[in-house]
Amino acid sequence: EFFIDAVASYKTDFCLFPELFNAPLLAEFNHLDEARAMRSLAKYTEPLRDRFVDFAIRYNVNIITGSMPMLDGKHLKNVGFLCRRDGTWERFEKVHITPNEVQYWGMVGGDEVRVFDTDCGKVGVLICYDVEFPELPRLMALQGMQILFVPFLTDTQNGYIRVRRCAQARAIENECYVAIAGSVGNLPKVENMDIQFAQSA
């Protein structure tokens, strides 16, 4: 809530959180293997979404929640939410799942990209790896996207640079604004999540 309050004090229209921003909560499940821990973390996703909807209304800012794990039937997906300041929300899914997400967490990708209407125009959201595939934002641009948001999580400087450069390319190709936000720091007591490297732009 602190970060939302800080951003809202500048009268901004959007607040973007990183991919898997709630990863520190994985420490609660260190006694489980990585896949079961991530599935257990998914129990927080809907309550967190509801809190973000409340924050969007209270602080009068549209919030892109980054992403969180969510169980969709038996499938674990990497999803996020656009929480509008009018109290409505939309869900988006990561389409291209990384080999790491498959190997350690058993995640599966979504099958749809959408553009969302906001009080500031049409926006799209691509989670991390998805921005490296030009076809997805092109489909969004054809739907009228004006701003592309890219929440990401990378563990090395090389990974961060790859996401940033691809995001810059998508801005040029689709003549739209692009905002990126990534996690930074380390979680030494969380399996498969020990360090994150990022800069936001």
PDB file of C-alpha atoms in Angstrom:
ATOM      1  CA  GLU A   1       0.000   0.000   0.000  1.00  0.00           C
ATOM      2  CA  PHE A   2       2.932   2.332   0.712  1.00  0.00           C
ATOM      3  CA  PHE A   3       4.013   2.312  -2.936  1.00  0.00           C
ATOM      4  CA  ILE A   4       0.492   2.925  -4.217  1.00  0.00           C
ATOM      5  CA  ASP A   5       0.111   5.853  -1.831  1.00  0.00           C
ATOM      6  CA  ALA A   6       3.461   7.275  -2.975  1.00  0.00           C
ATOM      7  CA  VAL A   7       2.598   6.964  -6.665  1.00  0.00           C
ATOM      8  CA  ALA A   8      -0.920   8.336  -6.171  1.00  0.00           C
ATOM      9  CA  SER A   9       0.446  11.423  -4.426  1.00  0.00           C
ATOM     10  CA  TYR A  10       1.877  12.456  -7.814  1.00  0.00           C
ATOM     11  CA  LYS A  11      -1.635  12.265  -9.337  1.00  0.00           C
ATOM     12  CA  THR A  12      -0.557   9.458 -11.664  1.00  0.00           C
ATOM     13  CA  ASP A  13      -3.027   7.460 -13.701  1.00  0.00           C
ATOM     14  CA  PHE A  14      -1.301   4.058 -13.452  1.00  0.00           C
ATOM     15  CA  CYS A  15       0.709   2.059 -10.931  1.00  0.00           C
ATOM     16  CA  LEU A  16       2.577  -1.011 -12.241  1.00  0.00           C
ATOM     17  CA  PHE A  17       3.873  -3.827 -10.031  1.00  0.00           C
ATOM     18  CA  PRO A  18       6.451  -6.473 -11.084  1.00  0.00           C
ATOM     19  CA  GLU A  19       5.946 -10.073 -12.120  1.00  0.00           C
ATOM     20  CA  LEU A  20       5.489 -12.408  -9.133  1.00  0.00           C
ATOM     21  CA  PHE A  21       5.755  -9.442  -6.780  1.00  0.00           C
ATOM     22  CA  ASN A  22       4.369 -11.598  -3.970  1.00  0.00           C
ATOM     23  CA  ALA A  23       7.283 -14.081  -4.149  1.00  0.00           C
ATOM     24  CA  PRO A  24       8.506 -13.205  -0.616  1.00  0.00           C
ATOM     25  CA  LEU A  25       5.407 -15.014   0.666  1.00  0.00           C
ATOM     26  CA  LEU A  26       6.925 -18.247  -0.690  1.00  0.00           C
ATOM     27  CA  ALA A  27       9.074 -18.357   2.460  1.00  0.00           C
ATOM     28  CA  GLU A  28       5.969 -19.621   4.257  1.00  0.00           C
ATOM     29  CA  PHE A  29       6.117 -22.764   2.091  1.00  0.00           C
ATOM     30  CA  ASN A  30       9.844 -23.583   2.221  1.00  0.00           C
ATOM     31  CA  HIS A  31       9.005 -27.011   3.619  1.00  0.00           C
ATOM     32  CA  LEU A  32       7.398 -27.888   0.249  1.00  0.00           C
ATOM     33  CA  ASP A  33       9.032 -28.572  -3.109  1.00  0.00           C
ATOM     34  CA  GLU A  34       9.031 -25.658  -5.584  1.00  0.00           C
ATOM     35  CA  ALA A  35       5.932 -26.753  -7.514  1.00  0.00           C
ATOM     36  CA  ARG A  36       3.804 -27.321  -4.419  1.00  0.00           C
ATOM     37  CA  ALA A  37       5.061 -24.090  -2.858  1.00  0.00           C
ATOM     38  CA  MET A  38       3.984 -22.058  -5.900  1.00  0.00           C
ATOM     39  CA  ARG A  39       0.587 -23.777  -5.932  1.00  0.00           C
ATOM     40  CA  SER A  40       0.218 -22.948  -2.239  1.00  0.00           C
ATOM     41  CA  LEU A  41       1.121 -19.309  -2.924  1.00  0.00           C
ATOM     42  CA  ALA A  42      -1.827 -19.176  -5.337  1.00  0.00           C
ATOM     43  CA  LYS A  43      -4.219 -19.123  -2.361  1.00  0.00           C
ATOM     44  CA  TYR A  44      -3.275 -15.462  -1.844  1.00  0.00           C
ATOM     45  CA  THR A  45      -3.996 -14.343  -5.418  1.00  0.00           C
ATOM     46  CA  GLU A  46      -7.721 -13.602  -5.207  1.00  0.00           C
ATOM     47  CA  PRO A  47      -7.524 -11.902  -1.782  1.00  0.00           C
ATOM     48  CA  LEU A  48      -4.636  -9.763  -3.078  1.00  0.00           C
ATOM     49  CA  ARG A  49      -6.618  -8.879  -6.192  1.00  0.00           C
ATOM     50  CA  ASP A  50      -9.504  -7.738  -4.016  1.00  0.00           C
ATOM     51  CA  ARG A  51      -7.144  -5.573  -1.942  1.00  0.00           C
ATOM     52  CA  PHE A  52      -5.752  -4.003  -5.113  1.00  0.00           C
ATOM     53  CA  VAL A  53      -9.279  -3.187  -6.294  1.00  0.00           C
ATOM     54  CA  ASP A  54      -9.884  -1.430  -2.967  1.00  0.00           C
ATOM     55  CA  PHE A  55      -6.572   0.444  -3.280  1.00  0.00           C
ATOM     56  CA  ALA A  56      -7.392   1.517  -6.850  1.00  0.00           C
ATOM     57  CA  ILE A  57     -10.618   3.096  -5.626  1.00  0.00           C
ATOM     58  CA  ARG A  58      -9.168   4.584  -2.440  1.00  0.00           C
ATOM     59  CA  TYR A  59      -6.091   6.095  -4.109  1.00  0.00           C
ATOM     60  CA  ASN A  60      -7.795   6.944  -7.418  1.00  0.00           C
ATOM     61  CA  VAL A  61      -5.231   5.157  -9.587  1.00  0.00           C
ATOM     62  CA  ASN A  62      -5.447   2.310 -12.100  1.00  0.00           C
ATOM     63  CA  ILE A  63      -3.282  -0.560 -10.828  1.00  0.00           C
ATOM     64  CA  ILE A  64      -1.607  -3.269 -12.887  1.00  0.00           C
ATOM     65  CA  THR A  65      -0.889  -5.893 -10.257  1.00  0.00           C
ATOM     66  CA  GLY A  66       2.129  -7.387 -11.943  1.00  0.00           C
ATOM     67  CA  SER A  67       1.539 -11.110 -11.737  1.00  0.00           C
ATOM     68  CA  MET A  68       0.789 -13.881  -9.285  1.00  0.00           C
ATOM     69  CA  PRO A  69       0.306 -17.642  -9.546  1.00  0.00           C
ATOM     70  CA  MET A  70      -3.292 -18.768  -9.941  1.00  0.00           C
ATOM     71  CA  LEU A  71      -4.893 -22.176 -10.180  1.00  0.00           C
ATOM     72  CA  ASP A  72      -7.200 -22.482 -13.171  1.00  0.00           C
ATOM     73  CA  GLY A  73      -8.757 -25.873 -12.572  1.00  0.00           C
ATOM     74  CA  LYS A  74      -5.729 -28.169 -12.270  1.00  0.00           C
ATOM     75  CA  HIS A  75      -3.469 -25.803 -14.216  1.00  0.00           C
ATOM     76  CA  LEU A  76      -1.171 -23.285 -12.557  1.00  0.00           C
ATOM     77  CA  LYS A  77      -0.976 -20.030 -14.515  1.00  0.00           C
ATOM     78  CA  ASN A  78       0.971 -16.792 -14.216  1.00  0.00           C
ATOM     79  CA  VAL A  79      -1.760 -14.136 -14.137  1.00  0.00           C
ATOM     80  CA  GLY A  80      -2.259 -10.510 -13.257  1.00  0.00           C
ATOM     81  CA  PHE A  81      -5.060  -8.013 -12.966  1.00  0.00           C
ATOM     82  CA  LEU A  82      -5.859  -4.542 -14.191  1.00  0.00           C
ATOM     83  CA  CYS A  83      -7.700  -2.952 -11.269  1.00  0.00           C
ATOM     84  CA  ARG A  84      -9.418   0.199 -12.435  1.00  0.00           C
ATOM     85  CA  ARG A  85     -10.080   3.119 -10.141  1.00  0.00           C
ATOM     86  CA  ASP A  86     -13.804   2.742 -10.822  1.00  0.00           C
ATOM     87  CA  GLY A  87     -13.741  -0.628  -9.025  1.00  0.00           C
ATOM     88  CA  THR A  88     -13.836  -2.905 -12.071  1.00  0.00           C
ATOM     89  CA  TRP A  89     -11.064  -5.346 -12.908  1.00  0.00           C
ATOM     90  CA  GLU A  90      -9.773  -7.538 -15.736  1.00  0.00           C
ATOM     91  CA  ARG A  91      -7.520 -10.600 -15.733  1.00  0.00           C
ATOM     92  CA  PHE A  92      -4.579 -11.201 -18.064  1.00  0.00           C
ATOM     93  CA  GLU A  93      -2.355 -14.277 -18.422  1.00  0.00           C
ATOM     94  CA  LYS A  94       1.227 -14.912 -19.405  1.00  0.00           C
ATOM     95  CA  VAL A  95       1.158 -16.730 -22.750  1.00  0.00           C
ATOM     96  CA  HIS A  96       4.786 -17.812 -23.173  1.00  0.00           C
ATOM     97  CA  ILE A  97       5.903 -19.665 -20.066  1.00  0.00           C
ATOM     98  CA  THR A  98       9.665 -19.907 -19.576  1.00  0.00           C
ATOM     99  CA  PRO A  99      11.380 -23.305 -19.332  1.00  0.00           C
ATOM    100  CA  ASN A 100      12.164 -22.481 -15.683  1.00  0.00           C
ATOM    101  CA  GLU A 101       8.488 -21.866 -14.887  1.00  0.00           C
ATOM    102  CA  VAL A 102       7.580 -25.198 -16.471  1.00  0.00           C
ATOM    103  CA  GLN A 103      10.413 -27.188 -14.895  1.00  0.00           C
ATOM    104  CA  TYR A 104      10.206 -25.891 -11.328  1.00  0.00           C
ATOM    105  CA  TRP A 105       6.580 -24.810 -10.959  1.00  0.00           C
ATOM    106  CA  GLY A 106       4.653 -26.750 -13.606  1.00  0.00           C
ATOM    107  CA  MET A 107       3.051 -23.601 -15.017  1.00  0.00           C
ATOM    108  CA  VAL A 108       1.101 -23.536 -18.261  1.00  0.00           C
ATOM    109  CA  GLY A 109       0.572 -20.560 -20.540  1.00  0.00           C
ATOM    110  CA  GLY A 110      -2.569 -18.695 -21.413  1.00  0.00           C
ATOM    111  CA  ASP A 111      -3.946 -18.522 -24.943  1.00  0.00           C
ATOM    112  CA  GLU A 112      -5.222 -14.968 -25.333  1.00  0.00           C
ATOM    113  CA  VAL A 113      -3.966 -11.397 -25.457  1.00  0.00           C
ATOM    114  CA  ARG A 114      -6.422  -8.572 -24.953  1.00  0.00           C
ATOM    115  CA  VAL A 115      -6.528  -4.816 -24.867  1.00  0.00           C
ATOM    116  CA  PHE A 116      -8.362  -3.183 -21.977  1.00  0.00           C
ATOM    117  CA  ASP A 117     -10.257   0.103 -21.922  1.00  0.00           C
ATOM    118  CA  THR A 118      -9.320   2.539 -19.170  1.00  0.00           C
ATOM    119  CA  ASP A 119     -10.179   6.156 -18.456  1.00  0.00           C
ATOM    120  CA  CYS A 120      -6.814   7.024 -20.046  1.00  0.00           C
ATOM    121  CA  GLY A 121      -7.142   4.991 -23.234  1.00  0.00           C
ATOM    122  CA  LYS A 122      -6.552   1.416 -24.329  1.00  0.00           C
ATOM    123  CA  VAL A 123      -3.814  -0.555 -22.569  1.00  0.00           C
ATOM    124  CA  GLY A 124      -2.213  -3.948 -22.963  1.00  0.00           C
ATOM    125  CA  VAL A 125      -0.187  -6.031 -20.525  1.00  0.00           C
ATOM    126  CA  LEU A 126       2.482  -8.586 -21.399  1.00  0.00           C
ATOM    127  CA  ILE A 127       4.197 -10.471 -18.594  1.00  0.00           C
ATOM    128  CA  CYS A 128       7.995 -10.618 -18.943  1.00  0.00           C
ATOM    129  CA  TYR A 129       8.937 -13.237 -21.583  1.00  0.00           C
ATOM    130  CA  ASP A 130       5.845 -12.377 -23.637  1.00  0.00           C
ATOM    131  CA  VAL A 131       7.375  -9.025 -24.638  1.00  0.00           C
ATOM    132  CA  GLU A 132      10.132 -10.919 -26.477  1.00  0.00           C
ATOM    133  CA  PHE A 133       7.626 -12.127 -29.071  1.00  0.00           C
ATOM    134  CA  PRO A 134       6.664  -9.303 -31.476  1.00  0.00           C
ATOM    135  CA  GLU A 135       3.415 -10.929 -32.611  1.00  0.00           C
ATOM    136  CA  LEU A 136       1.611 -10.484 -29.285  1.00  0.00           C
ATOM    137  CA  PRO A 137       1.937  -6.694 -28.983  1.00  0.00           C
ATOM    138  CA  ARG A 138       1.236  -6.407 -32.708  1.00  0.00           C
ATOM    139  CA  LEU A 139      -2.135  -8.077 -32.132  1.00  0.00           C
ATOM    140  CA  MET A 140      -2.740  -5.611 -29.302  1.00  0.00           C
ATOM    141  CA  ALA A 141      -1.757  -2.648 -31.462  1.00  0.00           C
ATOM    142  CA  LEU A 142      -4.298  -3.772 -34.047  1.00  0.00           C
ATOM    143  CA  GLN A 143      -6.894  -3.579 -31.243  1.00  0.00           C
ATOM    144  CA  GLY A 144      -5.928   0.050 -30.571  1.00  0.00           C
ATOM    145  CA  MET A 145      -3.435  -0.318 -27.700  1.00  0.00           C
ATOM    146  CA  GLN A 146      -1.871   3.012 -26.688  1.00  0.00           C
ATOM    147  CA  ILE A 147       0.175   1.944 -23.644  1.00  0.00           C
ATOM    148  CA  LEU A 148       1.874  -1.414 -23.084  1.00  0.00           C
ATOM    149  CA  PHE A 149       2.736  -2.447 -19.523  1.00  0.00           C
ATOM    150  CA  VAL A 150       5.390  -5.109 -18.925  1.00  0.00           C
ATOM    151  CA  PRO A 151       5.775  -6.510 -15.407  1.00  0.00           C
ATOM    152  CA  PHE A 152       8.869  -8.729 -15.258  1.00  0.00           C
ATOM    153  CA  LEU A 153      11.148 -10.756 -13.024  1.00  0.00           C
ATOM    154  CA  THR A 154      14.722 -11.457 -14.117  1.00  0.00           C
ATOM    155  CA  ASP A 155      17.579 -12.851 -12.087  1.00  0.00           C
ATOM    156  CA  THR A 156      20.526 -11.456 -14.063  1.00  0.00           C
ATOM    157  CA  GLN A 157      21.526  -8.211 -15.714  1.00  0.00           C
ATOM    158  CA  ASN A 158      21.491  -9.998 -19.081  1.00  0.00           C
ATOM    159  CA  GLY A 159      17.896 -11.088 -18.529  1.00  0.00           C
ATOM    160  CA  TYR A 160      16.884  -7.560 -17.573  1.00  0.00           C
ATOM    161  CA  ILE A 161      18.607  -6.059 -20.631  1.00  0.00           C
ATOM    162  CA  ARG A 162      16.850  -8.571 -22.888  1.00  0.00           C
ATOM    163  CA  VAL A 163      13.429  -7.559 -21.506  1.00  0.00           C
ATOM    164  CA  ARG A 164      14.231  -3.840 -21.685  1.00  0.00           C
ATOM    165  CA  ARG A 165      15.560  -3.940 -25.251  1.00  0.00           C
ATOM    166  CA  CYS A 166      12.593  -5.991 -26.435  1.00  0.00           C
ATOM    167  CA  ALA A 167      10.207  -3.558 -24.718  1.00  0.00           C
ATOM    168  CA  GLN A 168      11.928  -0.668 -26.502  1.00  0.00           C
ATOM    169  CA  ALA A 169      11.585  -2.485 -29.822  1.00  0.00           C
ATOM    170  CA  ARG A 170       7.870  -3.094 -29.187  1.00  0.00           C
ATOM    171  CA  ALA A 171       7.399   0.639 -28.546  1.00  0.00           C
ATOM    172  CA  ILE A 172       8.939   1.497 -31.908  1.00  0.00           C
ATOM    173  CA  GLU A 173       7.186  -1.259 -33.857  1.00  0.00           C
ATOM    174  CA  ASN A 174       3.750  -0.457 -32.469  1.00  0.00           C
ATOM    175  CA  GLU A 175       4.074   3.313 -31.980  1.00  0.00           C
ATOM    176  CA  CYS A 176       2.948   3.114 -28.372  1.00  0.00           C
ATOM    177  CA  TYR A 177       4.240   3.936 -24.930  1.00  0.00           C
ATOM    178  CA  VAL A 178       5.786   1.088 -22.930  1.00  0.00           C
ATOM    179  CA  ALA A 179       6.322   0.945 -19.156  1.00  0.00           C
ATOM    180  CA  ILE A 180       8.299  -1.840 -17.466  1.00  0.00           C
ATOM    181  CA  ALA A 181       8.641  -2.751 -13.787  1.00  0.00           C
ATOM    182  CA  GLY A 182      10.739  -5.539 -12.288  1.00  0.00           C
ATOM    183  CA  SER A 183      11.546  -6.992  -8.886  1.00  0.00           C
ATOM    184  CA  VAL A 184      14.911  -6.288  -7.280  1.00  0.00           C
ATOM    185  CA  GLY A 185      16.771  -7.730  -4.328  1.00  0.00           C
ATOM    186  CA  ASN A 186      17.230 -11.200  -2.987  1.00  0.00           C
ATOM    187  CA  LEU A 187      15.204 -13.869  -1.243  1.00  0.00           C
ATOM    188  CA  PRO A 188      17.938 -16.163   0.074  1.00  0.00           C
ATOM    189  CA  LYS A 189      15.516 -18.366   1.982  1.00  0.00           C
ATOM    190  CA  VAL A 190      13.170 -19.014  -0.958  1.00  0.00           C
ATOM    191  CA  GLU A 191      13.941 -21.893  -3.323  1.00  0.00           C
ATOM    192  CA  ASN A 192      14.398 -20.979  -7.021  1.00  0.00           C
ATOM    193  CA  MET A 193      13.922 -17.295  -6.183  1.00  0.00           C
ATOM    194  CA  ASP A 194      17.202 -16.224  -4.639  1.00  0.00           C
ATOM    195  CA  ILE A 195      17.966 -12.992  -6.540  1.00  0.00           C
ATOM    196  CA  GLN A 196      16.259 -10.525  -8.866  1.00  0.00           C
ATOM    197  CA  PHE A 197      17.867  -7.831 -11.016  1.00  0.00           C
ATOM    198  CA  ALA A 198      15.881  -4.986 -12.577  1.00  0.00           C
ATOM    199  CA  GLN A 199      15.486  -1.327 -13.345  1.00  0.00           C
ATOM    200  CA  SER A 200      12.122   0.178 -14.177  1.00  0.00           C
ATOM    201  CA  ALA A 201      11.416   2.558 -17.028  1.00  0.00           C
TER     202      ALA A 201
END
